[in-house]
CSV table of C-alpha atoms in Angstrom, one decimal:
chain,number,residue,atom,x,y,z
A,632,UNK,CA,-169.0,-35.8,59.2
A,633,UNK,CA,-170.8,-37.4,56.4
A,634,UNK,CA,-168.8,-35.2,53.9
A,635,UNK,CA,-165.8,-36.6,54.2
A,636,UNK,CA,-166.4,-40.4,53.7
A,637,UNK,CA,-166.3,-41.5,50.3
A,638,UNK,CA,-169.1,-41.8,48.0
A,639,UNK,CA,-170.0,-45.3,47.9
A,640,UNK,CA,-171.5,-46.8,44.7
A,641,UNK,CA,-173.3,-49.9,44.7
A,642,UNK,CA,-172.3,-51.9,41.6
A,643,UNK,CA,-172.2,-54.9,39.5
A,644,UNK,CA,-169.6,-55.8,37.4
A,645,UNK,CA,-172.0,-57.0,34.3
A,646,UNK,CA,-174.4,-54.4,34.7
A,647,UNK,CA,-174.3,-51.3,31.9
A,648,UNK,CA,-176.2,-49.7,34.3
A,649,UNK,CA,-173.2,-49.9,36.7
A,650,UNK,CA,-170.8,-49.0,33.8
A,651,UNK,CA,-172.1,-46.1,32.9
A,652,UNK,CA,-171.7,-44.4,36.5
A,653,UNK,CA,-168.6,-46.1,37.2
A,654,UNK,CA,-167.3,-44.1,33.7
A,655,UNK,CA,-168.5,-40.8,34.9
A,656,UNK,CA,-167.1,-40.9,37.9
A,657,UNK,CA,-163.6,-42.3,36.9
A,658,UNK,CA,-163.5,-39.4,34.2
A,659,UNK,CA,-164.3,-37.1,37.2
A,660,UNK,CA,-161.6,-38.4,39.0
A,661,UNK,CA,-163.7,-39.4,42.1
A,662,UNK,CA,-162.4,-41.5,44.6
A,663,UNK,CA,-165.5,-44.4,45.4
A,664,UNK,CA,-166.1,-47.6,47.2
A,665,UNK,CA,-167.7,-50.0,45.8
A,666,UNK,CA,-170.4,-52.1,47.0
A,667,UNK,CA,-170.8,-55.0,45.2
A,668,UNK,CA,-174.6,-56.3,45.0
A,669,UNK,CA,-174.7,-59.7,42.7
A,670,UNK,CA,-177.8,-59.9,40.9
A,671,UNK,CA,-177.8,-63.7,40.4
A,672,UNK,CA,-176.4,-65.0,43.8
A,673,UNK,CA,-178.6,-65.9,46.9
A,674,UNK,CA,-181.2,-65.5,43.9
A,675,UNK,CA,-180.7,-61.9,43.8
A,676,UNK,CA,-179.0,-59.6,46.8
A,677,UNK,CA,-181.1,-56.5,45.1
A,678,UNK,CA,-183.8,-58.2,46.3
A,679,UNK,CA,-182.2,-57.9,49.8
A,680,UNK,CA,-183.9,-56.3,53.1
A,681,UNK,CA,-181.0,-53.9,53.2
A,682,UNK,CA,-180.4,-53.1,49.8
A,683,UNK,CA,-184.4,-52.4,49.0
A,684,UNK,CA,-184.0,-49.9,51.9
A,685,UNK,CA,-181.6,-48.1,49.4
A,686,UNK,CA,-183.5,-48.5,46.3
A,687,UNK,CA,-186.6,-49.5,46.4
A,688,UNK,CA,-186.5,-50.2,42.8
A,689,UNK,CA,-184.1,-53.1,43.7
A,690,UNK,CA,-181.7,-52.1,41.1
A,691,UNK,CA,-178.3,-51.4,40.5
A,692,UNK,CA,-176.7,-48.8,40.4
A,693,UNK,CA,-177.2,-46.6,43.4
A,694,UNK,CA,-174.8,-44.1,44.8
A,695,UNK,CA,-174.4,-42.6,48.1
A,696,UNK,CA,-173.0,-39.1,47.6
A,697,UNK,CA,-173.2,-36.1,49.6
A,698,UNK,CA,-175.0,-37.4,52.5
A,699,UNK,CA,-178.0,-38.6,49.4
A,700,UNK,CA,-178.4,-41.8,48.1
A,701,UNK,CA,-179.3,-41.2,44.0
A,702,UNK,CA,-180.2,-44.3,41.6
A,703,UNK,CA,-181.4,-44.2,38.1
A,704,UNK,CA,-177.7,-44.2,36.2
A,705,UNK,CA,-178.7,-41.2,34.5
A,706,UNK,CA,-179.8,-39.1,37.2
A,707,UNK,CA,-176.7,-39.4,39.0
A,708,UNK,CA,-174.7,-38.6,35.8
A,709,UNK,CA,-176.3,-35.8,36.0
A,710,UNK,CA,-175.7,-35.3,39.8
A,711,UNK,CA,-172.0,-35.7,39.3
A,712,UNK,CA,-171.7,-33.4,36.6
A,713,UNK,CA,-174.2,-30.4,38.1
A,714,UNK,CA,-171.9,-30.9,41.3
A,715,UNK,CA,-168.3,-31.7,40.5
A,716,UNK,CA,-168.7,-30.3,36.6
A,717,UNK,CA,-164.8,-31.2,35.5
A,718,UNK,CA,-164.3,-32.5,32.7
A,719,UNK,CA,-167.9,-31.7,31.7
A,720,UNK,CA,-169.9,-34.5,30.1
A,721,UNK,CA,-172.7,-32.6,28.7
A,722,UNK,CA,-171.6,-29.9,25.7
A,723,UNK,CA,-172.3,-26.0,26.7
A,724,UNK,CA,-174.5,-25.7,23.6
A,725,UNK,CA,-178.1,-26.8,24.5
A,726,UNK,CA,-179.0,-27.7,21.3
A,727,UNK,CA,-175.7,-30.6,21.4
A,728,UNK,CA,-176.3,-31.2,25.0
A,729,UNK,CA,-180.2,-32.1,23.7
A,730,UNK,CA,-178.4,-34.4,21.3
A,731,UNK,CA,-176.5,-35.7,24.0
A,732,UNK,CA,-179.6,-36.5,26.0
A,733,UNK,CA,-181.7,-37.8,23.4
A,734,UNK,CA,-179.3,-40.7,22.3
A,735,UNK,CA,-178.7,-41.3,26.2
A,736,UNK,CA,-182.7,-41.7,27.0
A,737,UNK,CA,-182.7,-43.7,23.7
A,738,UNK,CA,-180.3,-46.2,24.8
A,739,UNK,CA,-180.9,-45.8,28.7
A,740,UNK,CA,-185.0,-45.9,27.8
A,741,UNK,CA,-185.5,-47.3,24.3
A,742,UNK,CA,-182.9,-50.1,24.8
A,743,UNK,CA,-181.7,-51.6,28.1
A,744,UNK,CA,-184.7,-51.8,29.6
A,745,UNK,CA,-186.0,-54.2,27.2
A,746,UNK,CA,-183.4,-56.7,27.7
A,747,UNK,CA,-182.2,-56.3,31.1
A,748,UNK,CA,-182.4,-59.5,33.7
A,749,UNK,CA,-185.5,-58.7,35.3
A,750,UNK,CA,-187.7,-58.5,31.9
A,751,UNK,CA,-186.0,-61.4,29.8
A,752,UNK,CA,-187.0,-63.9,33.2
A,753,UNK,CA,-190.4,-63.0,32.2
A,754,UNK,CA,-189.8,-64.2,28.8
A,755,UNK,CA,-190.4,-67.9,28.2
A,756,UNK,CA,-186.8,-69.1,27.9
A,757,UNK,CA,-186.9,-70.2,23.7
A,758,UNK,CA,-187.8,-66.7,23.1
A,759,UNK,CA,-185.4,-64.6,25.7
A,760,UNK,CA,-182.5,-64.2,23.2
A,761,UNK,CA,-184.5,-63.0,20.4
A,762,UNK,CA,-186.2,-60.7,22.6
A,763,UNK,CA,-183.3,-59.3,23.5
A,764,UNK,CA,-181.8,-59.2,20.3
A,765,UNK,CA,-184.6,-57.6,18.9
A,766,UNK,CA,-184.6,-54.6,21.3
A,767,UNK,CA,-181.4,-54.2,20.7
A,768,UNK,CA,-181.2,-54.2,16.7
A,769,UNK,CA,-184.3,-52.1,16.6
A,770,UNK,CA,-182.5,-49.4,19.2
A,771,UNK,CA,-179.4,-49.6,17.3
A,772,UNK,CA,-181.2,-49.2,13.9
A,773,UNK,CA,-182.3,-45.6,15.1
A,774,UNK,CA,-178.6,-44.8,16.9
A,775,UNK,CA,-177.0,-45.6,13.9
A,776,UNK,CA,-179.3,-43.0,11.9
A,777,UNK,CA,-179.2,-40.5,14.3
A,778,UNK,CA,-175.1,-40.5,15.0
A,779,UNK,CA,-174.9,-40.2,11.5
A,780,UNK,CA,-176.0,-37.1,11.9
A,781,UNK,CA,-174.4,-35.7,15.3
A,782,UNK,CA,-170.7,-38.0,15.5
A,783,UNK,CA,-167.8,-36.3,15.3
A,784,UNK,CA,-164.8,-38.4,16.8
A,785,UNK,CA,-167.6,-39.3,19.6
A,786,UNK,CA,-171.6,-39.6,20.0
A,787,UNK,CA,-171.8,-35.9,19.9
A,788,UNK,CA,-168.9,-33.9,18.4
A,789,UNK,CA,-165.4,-34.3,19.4
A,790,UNK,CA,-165.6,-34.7,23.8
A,791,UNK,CA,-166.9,-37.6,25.4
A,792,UNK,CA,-170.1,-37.1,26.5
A,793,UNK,CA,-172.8,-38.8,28.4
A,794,UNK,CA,-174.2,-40.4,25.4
A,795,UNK,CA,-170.7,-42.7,25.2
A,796,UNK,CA,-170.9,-43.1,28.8
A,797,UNK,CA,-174.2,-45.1,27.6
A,798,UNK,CA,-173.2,-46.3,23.9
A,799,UNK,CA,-169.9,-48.1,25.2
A,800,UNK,CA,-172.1,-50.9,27.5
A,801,UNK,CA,-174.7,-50.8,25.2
A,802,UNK,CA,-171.9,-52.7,22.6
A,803,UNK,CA,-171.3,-54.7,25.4
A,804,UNK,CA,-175.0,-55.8,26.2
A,805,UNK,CA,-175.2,-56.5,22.4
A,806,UNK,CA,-171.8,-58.2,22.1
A,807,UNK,CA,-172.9,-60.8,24.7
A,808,UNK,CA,-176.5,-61.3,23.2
A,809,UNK,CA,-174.4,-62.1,19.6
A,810,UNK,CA,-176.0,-59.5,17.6
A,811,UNK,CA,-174.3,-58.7,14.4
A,812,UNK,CA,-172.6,-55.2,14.7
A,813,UNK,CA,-171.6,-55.0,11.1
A,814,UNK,CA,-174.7,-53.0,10.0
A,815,UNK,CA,-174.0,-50.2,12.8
A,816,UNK,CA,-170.4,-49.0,11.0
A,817,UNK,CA,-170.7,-45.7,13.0
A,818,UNK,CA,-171.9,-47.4,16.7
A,819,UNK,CA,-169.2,-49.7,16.1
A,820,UNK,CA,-166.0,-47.3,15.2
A,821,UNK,CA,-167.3,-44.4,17.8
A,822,UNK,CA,-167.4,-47.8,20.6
A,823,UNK,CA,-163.8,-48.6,19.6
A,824,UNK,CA,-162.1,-45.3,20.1
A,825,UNK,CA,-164.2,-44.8,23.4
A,826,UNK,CA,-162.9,-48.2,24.3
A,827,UNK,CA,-158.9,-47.3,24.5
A,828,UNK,CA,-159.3,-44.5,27.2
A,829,UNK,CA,-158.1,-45.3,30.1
A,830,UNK,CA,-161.9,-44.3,32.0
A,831,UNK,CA,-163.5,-47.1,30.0
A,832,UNK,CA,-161.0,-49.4,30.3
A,833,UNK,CA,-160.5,-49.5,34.8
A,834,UNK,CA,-164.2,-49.6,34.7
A,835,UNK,CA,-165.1,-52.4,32.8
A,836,UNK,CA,-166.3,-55.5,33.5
A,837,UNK,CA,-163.2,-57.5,32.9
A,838,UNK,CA,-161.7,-55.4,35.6
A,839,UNK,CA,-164.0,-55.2,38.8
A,840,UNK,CA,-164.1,-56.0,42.3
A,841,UNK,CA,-166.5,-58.4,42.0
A,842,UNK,CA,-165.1,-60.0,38.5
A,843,UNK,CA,-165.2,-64.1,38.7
A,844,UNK,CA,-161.8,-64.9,38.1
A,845,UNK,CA,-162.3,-66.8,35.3
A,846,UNK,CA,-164.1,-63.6,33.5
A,847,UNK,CA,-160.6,-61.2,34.6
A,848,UNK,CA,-158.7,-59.3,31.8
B,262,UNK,CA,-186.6,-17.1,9.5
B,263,UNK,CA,-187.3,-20.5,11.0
B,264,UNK,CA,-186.9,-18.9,14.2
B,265,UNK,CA,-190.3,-17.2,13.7
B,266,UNK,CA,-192.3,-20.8,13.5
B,267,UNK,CA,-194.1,-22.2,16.1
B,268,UNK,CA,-193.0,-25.4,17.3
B,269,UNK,CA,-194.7,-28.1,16.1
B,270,UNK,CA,-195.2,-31.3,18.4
B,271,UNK,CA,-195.4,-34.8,16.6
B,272,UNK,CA,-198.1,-36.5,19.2
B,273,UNK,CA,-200.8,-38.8,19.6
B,274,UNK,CA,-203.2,-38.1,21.9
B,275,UNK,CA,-203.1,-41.3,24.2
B,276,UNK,CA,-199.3,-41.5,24.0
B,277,UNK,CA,-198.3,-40.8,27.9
B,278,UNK,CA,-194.9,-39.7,27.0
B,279,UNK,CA,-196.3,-37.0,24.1
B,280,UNK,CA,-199.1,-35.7,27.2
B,281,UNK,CA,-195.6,-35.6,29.5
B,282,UNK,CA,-194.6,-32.7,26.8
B,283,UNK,CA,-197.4,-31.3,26.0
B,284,UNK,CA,-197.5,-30.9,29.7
B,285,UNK,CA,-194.3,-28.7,29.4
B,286,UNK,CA,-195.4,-26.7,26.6
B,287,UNK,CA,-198.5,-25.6,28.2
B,288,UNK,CA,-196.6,-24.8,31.8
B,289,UNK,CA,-194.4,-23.0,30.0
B,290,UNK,CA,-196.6,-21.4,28.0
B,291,UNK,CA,-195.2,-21.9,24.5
B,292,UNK,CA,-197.4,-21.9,21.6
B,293,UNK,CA,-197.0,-25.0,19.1
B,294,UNK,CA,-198.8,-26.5,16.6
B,295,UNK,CA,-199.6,-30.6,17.1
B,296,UNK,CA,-198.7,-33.0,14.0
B,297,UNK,CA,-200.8,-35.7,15.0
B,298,UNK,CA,-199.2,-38.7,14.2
B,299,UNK,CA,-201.8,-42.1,14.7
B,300,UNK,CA,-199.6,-44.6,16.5
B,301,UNK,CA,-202.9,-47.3,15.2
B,302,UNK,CA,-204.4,-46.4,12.1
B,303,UNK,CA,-202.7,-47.5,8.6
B,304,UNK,CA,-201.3,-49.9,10.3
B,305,UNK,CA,-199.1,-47.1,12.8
B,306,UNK,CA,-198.1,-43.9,11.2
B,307,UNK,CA,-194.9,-43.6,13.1
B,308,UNK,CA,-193.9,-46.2,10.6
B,309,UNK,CA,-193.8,-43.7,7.3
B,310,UNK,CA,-191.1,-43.1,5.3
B,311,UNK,CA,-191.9,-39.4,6.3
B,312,UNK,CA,-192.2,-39.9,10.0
B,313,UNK,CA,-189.3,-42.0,10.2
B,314,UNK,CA,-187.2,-39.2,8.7
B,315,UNK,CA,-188.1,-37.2,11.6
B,316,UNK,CA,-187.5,-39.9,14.5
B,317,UNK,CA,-185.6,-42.8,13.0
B,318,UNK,CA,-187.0,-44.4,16.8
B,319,UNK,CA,-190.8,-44.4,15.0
B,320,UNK,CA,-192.2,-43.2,18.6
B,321,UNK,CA,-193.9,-40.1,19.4
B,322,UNK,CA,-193.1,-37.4,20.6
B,323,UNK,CA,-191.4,-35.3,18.5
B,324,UNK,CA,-190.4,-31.6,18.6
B,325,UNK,CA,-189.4,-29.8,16.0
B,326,UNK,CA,-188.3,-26.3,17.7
B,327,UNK,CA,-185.3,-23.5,17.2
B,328,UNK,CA,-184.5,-25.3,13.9
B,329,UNK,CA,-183.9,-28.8,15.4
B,330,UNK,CA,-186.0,-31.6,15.7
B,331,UNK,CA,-185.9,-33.5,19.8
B,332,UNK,CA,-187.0,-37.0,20.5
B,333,UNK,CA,-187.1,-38.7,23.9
B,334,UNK,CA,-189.6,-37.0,25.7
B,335,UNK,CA,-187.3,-35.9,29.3
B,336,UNK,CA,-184.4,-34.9,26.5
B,337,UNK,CA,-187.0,-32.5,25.0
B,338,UNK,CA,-188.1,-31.5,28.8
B,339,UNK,CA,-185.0,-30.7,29.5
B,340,UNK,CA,-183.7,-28.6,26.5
B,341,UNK,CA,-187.3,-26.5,26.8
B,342,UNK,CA,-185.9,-25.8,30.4
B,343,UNK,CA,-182.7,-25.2,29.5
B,344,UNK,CA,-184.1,-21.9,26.7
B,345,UNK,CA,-187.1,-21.2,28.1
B,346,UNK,CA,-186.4,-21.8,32.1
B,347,UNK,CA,-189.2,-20.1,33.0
B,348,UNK,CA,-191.5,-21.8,35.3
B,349,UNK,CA,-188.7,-23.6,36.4
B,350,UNK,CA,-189.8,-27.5,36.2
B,351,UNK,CA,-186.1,-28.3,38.1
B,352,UNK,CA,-185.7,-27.0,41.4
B,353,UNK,CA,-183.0,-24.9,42.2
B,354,UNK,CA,-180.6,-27.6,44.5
B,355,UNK,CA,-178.7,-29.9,42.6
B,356,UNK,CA,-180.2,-32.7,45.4
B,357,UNK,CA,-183.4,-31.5,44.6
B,358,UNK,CA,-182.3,-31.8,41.2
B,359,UNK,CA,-181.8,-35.4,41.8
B,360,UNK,CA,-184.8,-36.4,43.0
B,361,UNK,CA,-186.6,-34.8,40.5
B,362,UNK,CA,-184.5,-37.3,37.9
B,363,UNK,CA,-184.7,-39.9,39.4
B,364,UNK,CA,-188.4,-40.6,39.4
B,365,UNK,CA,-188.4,-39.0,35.8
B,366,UNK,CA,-186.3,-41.7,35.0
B,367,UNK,CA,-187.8,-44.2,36.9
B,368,UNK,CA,-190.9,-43.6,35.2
B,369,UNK,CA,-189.9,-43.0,31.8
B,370,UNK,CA,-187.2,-46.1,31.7
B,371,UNK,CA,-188.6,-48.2,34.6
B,372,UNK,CA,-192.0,-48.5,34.0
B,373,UNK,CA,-193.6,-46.8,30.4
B,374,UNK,CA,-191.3,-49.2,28.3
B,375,UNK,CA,-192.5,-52.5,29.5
B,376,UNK,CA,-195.9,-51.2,28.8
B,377,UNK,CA,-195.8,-49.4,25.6
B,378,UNK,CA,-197.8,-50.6,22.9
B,379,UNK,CA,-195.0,-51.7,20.8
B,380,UNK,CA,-193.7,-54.5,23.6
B,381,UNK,CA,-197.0,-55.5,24.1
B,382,UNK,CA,-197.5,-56.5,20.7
B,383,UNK,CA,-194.6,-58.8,21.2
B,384,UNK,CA,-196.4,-60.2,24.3
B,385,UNK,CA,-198.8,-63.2,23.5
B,386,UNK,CA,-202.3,-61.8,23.4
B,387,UNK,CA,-203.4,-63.9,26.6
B,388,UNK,CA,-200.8,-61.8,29.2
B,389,UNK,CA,-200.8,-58.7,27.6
B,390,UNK,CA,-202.7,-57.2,30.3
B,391,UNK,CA,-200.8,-58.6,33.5
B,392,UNK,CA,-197.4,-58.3,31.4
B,393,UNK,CA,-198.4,-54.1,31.8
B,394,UNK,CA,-199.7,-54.5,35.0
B,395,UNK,CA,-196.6,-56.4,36.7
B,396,UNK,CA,-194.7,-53.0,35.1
B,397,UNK,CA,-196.6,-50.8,36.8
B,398,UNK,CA,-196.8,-52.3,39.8
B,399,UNK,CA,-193.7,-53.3,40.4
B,400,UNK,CA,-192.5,-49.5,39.7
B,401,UNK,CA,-195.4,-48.5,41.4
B,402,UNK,CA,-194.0,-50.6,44.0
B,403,UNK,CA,-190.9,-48.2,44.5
B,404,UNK,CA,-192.4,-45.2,43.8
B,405,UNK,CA,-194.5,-44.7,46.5
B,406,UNK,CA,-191.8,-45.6,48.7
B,407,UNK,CA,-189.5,-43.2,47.1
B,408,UNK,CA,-192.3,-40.6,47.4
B,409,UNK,CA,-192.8,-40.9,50.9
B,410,UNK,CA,-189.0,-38.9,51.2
B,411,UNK,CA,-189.5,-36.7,48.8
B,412,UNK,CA,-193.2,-35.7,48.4
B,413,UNK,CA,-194.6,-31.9,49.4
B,414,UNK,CA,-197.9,-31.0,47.8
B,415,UNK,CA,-196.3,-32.2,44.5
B,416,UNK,CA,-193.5,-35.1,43.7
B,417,UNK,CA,-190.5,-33.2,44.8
B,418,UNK,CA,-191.6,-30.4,47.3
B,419,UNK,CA,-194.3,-28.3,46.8
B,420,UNK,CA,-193.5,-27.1,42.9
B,421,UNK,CA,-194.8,-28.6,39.7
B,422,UNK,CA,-191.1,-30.2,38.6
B,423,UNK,CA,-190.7,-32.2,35.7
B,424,UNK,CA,-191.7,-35.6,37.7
B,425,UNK,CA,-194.9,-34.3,37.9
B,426,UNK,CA,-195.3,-34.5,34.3
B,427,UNK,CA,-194.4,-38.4,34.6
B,428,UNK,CA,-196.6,-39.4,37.2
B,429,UNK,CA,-200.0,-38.3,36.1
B,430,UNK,CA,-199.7,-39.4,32.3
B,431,UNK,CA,-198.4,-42.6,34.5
B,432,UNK,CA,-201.6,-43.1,36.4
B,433,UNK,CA,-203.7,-42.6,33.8
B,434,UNK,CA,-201.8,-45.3,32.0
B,435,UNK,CA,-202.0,-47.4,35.1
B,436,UNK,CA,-205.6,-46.9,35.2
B,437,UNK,CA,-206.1,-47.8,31.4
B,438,UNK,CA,-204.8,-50.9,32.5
B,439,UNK,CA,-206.8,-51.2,35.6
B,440,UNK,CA,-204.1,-51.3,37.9
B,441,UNK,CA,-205.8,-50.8,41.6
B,442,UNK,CA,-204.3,-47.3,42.9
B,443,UNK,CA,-205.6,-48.4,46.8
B,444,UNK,CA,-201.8,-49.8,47.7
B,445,UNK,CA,-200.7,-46.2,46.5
B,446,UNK,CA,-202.2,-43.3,48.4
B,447,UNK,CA,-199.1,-40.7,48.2
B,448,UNK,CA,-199.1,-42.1,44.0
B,449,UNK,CA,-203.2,-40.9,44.4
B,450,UNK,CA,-202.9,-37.7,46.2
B,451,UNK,CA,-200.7,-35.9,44.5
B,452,UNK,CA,-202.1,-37.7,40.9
B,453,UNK,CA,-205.2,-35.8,42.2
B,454,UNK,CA,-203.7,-32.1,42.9
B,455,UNK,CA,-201.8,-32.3,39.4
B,456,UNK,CA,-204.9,-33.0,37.6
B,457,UNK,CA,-206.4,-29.9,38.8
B,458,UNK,CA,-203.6,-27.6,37.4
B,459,UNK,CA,-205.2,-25.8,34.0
B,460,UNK,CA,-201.7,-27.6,32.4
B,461,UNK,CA,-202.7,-30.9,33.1
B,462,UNK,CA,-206.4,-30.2,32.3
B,463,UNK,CA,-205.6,-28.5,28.8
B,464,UNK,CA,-203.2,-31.2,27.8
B,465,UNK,CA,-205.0,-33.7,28.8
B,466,UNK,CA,-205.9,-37.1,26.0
B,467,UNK,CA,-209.7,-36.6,26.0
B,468,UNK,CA,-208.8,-33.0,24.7
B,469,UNK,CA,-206.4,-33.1,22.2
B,470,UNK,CA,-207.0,-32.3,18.3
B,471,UNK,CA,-206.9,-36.0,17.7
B,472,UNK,CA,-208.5,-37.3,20.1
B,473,UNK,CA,-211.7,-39.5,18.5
B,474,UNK,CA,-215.1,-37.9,19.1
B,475,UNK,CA,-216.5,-41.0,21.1
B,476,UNK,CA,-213.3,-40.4,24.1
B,477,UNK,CA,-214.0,-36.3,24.0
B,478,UNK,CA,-214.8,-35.0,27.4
């Protein structure tokens, strides 16, 4: 009876990770619990017996869908929209849907990964914002070339695609670590209209189960 | 008449995520023509006015194919599947599917960017080497857990899928680095049966047109 309990997605309200699925499936319009995992308290509950058991990688987000529990944020994007495909998040075209998943593994690859928890702790603590910052300017310093040439009112054309589902806590990441946006004119304007639908604005992280009061919107 | 070129792959020879596509290419049995692009000498060509043009990232690889030029190496995977979906490197079930990405993406976000020369360099000189290492094995880690579920002859079932074409430019990475493979035996095994296959063999970085006479093998 698996299929009728609800897919349950292990989360964390600060994570972009997190964000990203939580945006697919609220534009899906799929019902989910959410699990919260905090990444700082009990020094890490990814780090958990239980939770390792669900992803070995000991990483947020994971979801348990369809009897299958999926992690890697873009893999079950993917799942979700090969699956349950309305609103589609990838374009038909494959040459835009290669767009689409060329500025997603950029960011999701060439970005976060450099300044996520995990690697910064390895970084003596001096050095961990400008570490961060410089993955991030040197990321956004390619985006901001490459949406130049495939933005239309979003990352790629006109319908929100994956690629936002990554740029909007991207912005995020970068707002926290105080980098400058002003030289990213395009990042910065596609980030604002994404940020006024309502699918980016229930799942961010002002607005989560496991928000600290004090960091509520 | 662009559609009458043959592709042409920006790679250098060492580069695990190039080999991942060349990989591709050769499976697929699509004929291209490699712009070897030398991430070392003149101080890293990915850094040219010319190359940067191309891949505003400065990373290899680069495919310039059907009149559009693809970074991000699972992005250009992907879209080859997508036109040219025969062999199939995705299975057929969408859980399959999901496997399949998520130890691409594991890979190719969890592990390769923490060890890619360009974070390195960043790295003080002294932990360079275990900075890579602690990468690898801490994906290594999860991987061969992960495997243990989804593992036939190959990564996912008994098919060459596209996290095939991770792992093995992965291990030899790994090995580069002088990670010790013992802890991993399903990470081994199927490394081993992969690097059999003509595809791998063909593609491989002591066989590429840019490969230095002294590695040729």
């Amino acid at each position: 009876q698996t299929e009728i309990l609800r897919p349950i997605l292990y989360s964390y309200f600060r994570s972009s990770c997190s964000w990203r699925v939580r945006i697919a499936l609220a534009l899906k319009g799929i019902d989910y619990e959410t699990v919260p995992i905090n990444l700082i308290k009990d020094g890490g509950q990814q780090f958990s017996k239980d939770f390792q058991a669900l992803n070995p990688m000991k990483q947020v987000p994971a979801l348990k869908i369809d009897g299958i529990t999926i992690h890697q944020s873009l893999a079950i994007i993917e799942y979700l929209e090969e699956t349950r495909p309305t609103p589609r998040l990838l374009p038909q075209d494959p040459k835009k849907r290669a767009s689409v998943r060329m500025i997603s593994d950029l960011i999701a690859g060439g970005i976060q990964p450099l300044q996520n928890l995990s690697v910064l702790k390895q970084v003596e603590e001096k050095f961990q914002l400008t570490w961060a910052q410089n993955a991030i300017i040197s990321g956004f310093n390619a985006l901001e070339q490459i949406l130049q040439s495939t933005a239309g009112t979003y990352c790629v054309g006109d319908e929100v695609t994956m690629a936002d589902l990554c740029l909007v806590p991207q912005v995020a990441n970068a707002e926290r670590f105080k980098v400058d946006c002003t030289p990213y004119p395009t990042i910065s304007s596609i980030n604002k209209r994404l940020l006024v639908l309502e699918a980016f604005q229930v799942t961010h992280p002002c607005r989560q189960p496991d928000t600290p009061t004090e960091l509520r919107a």
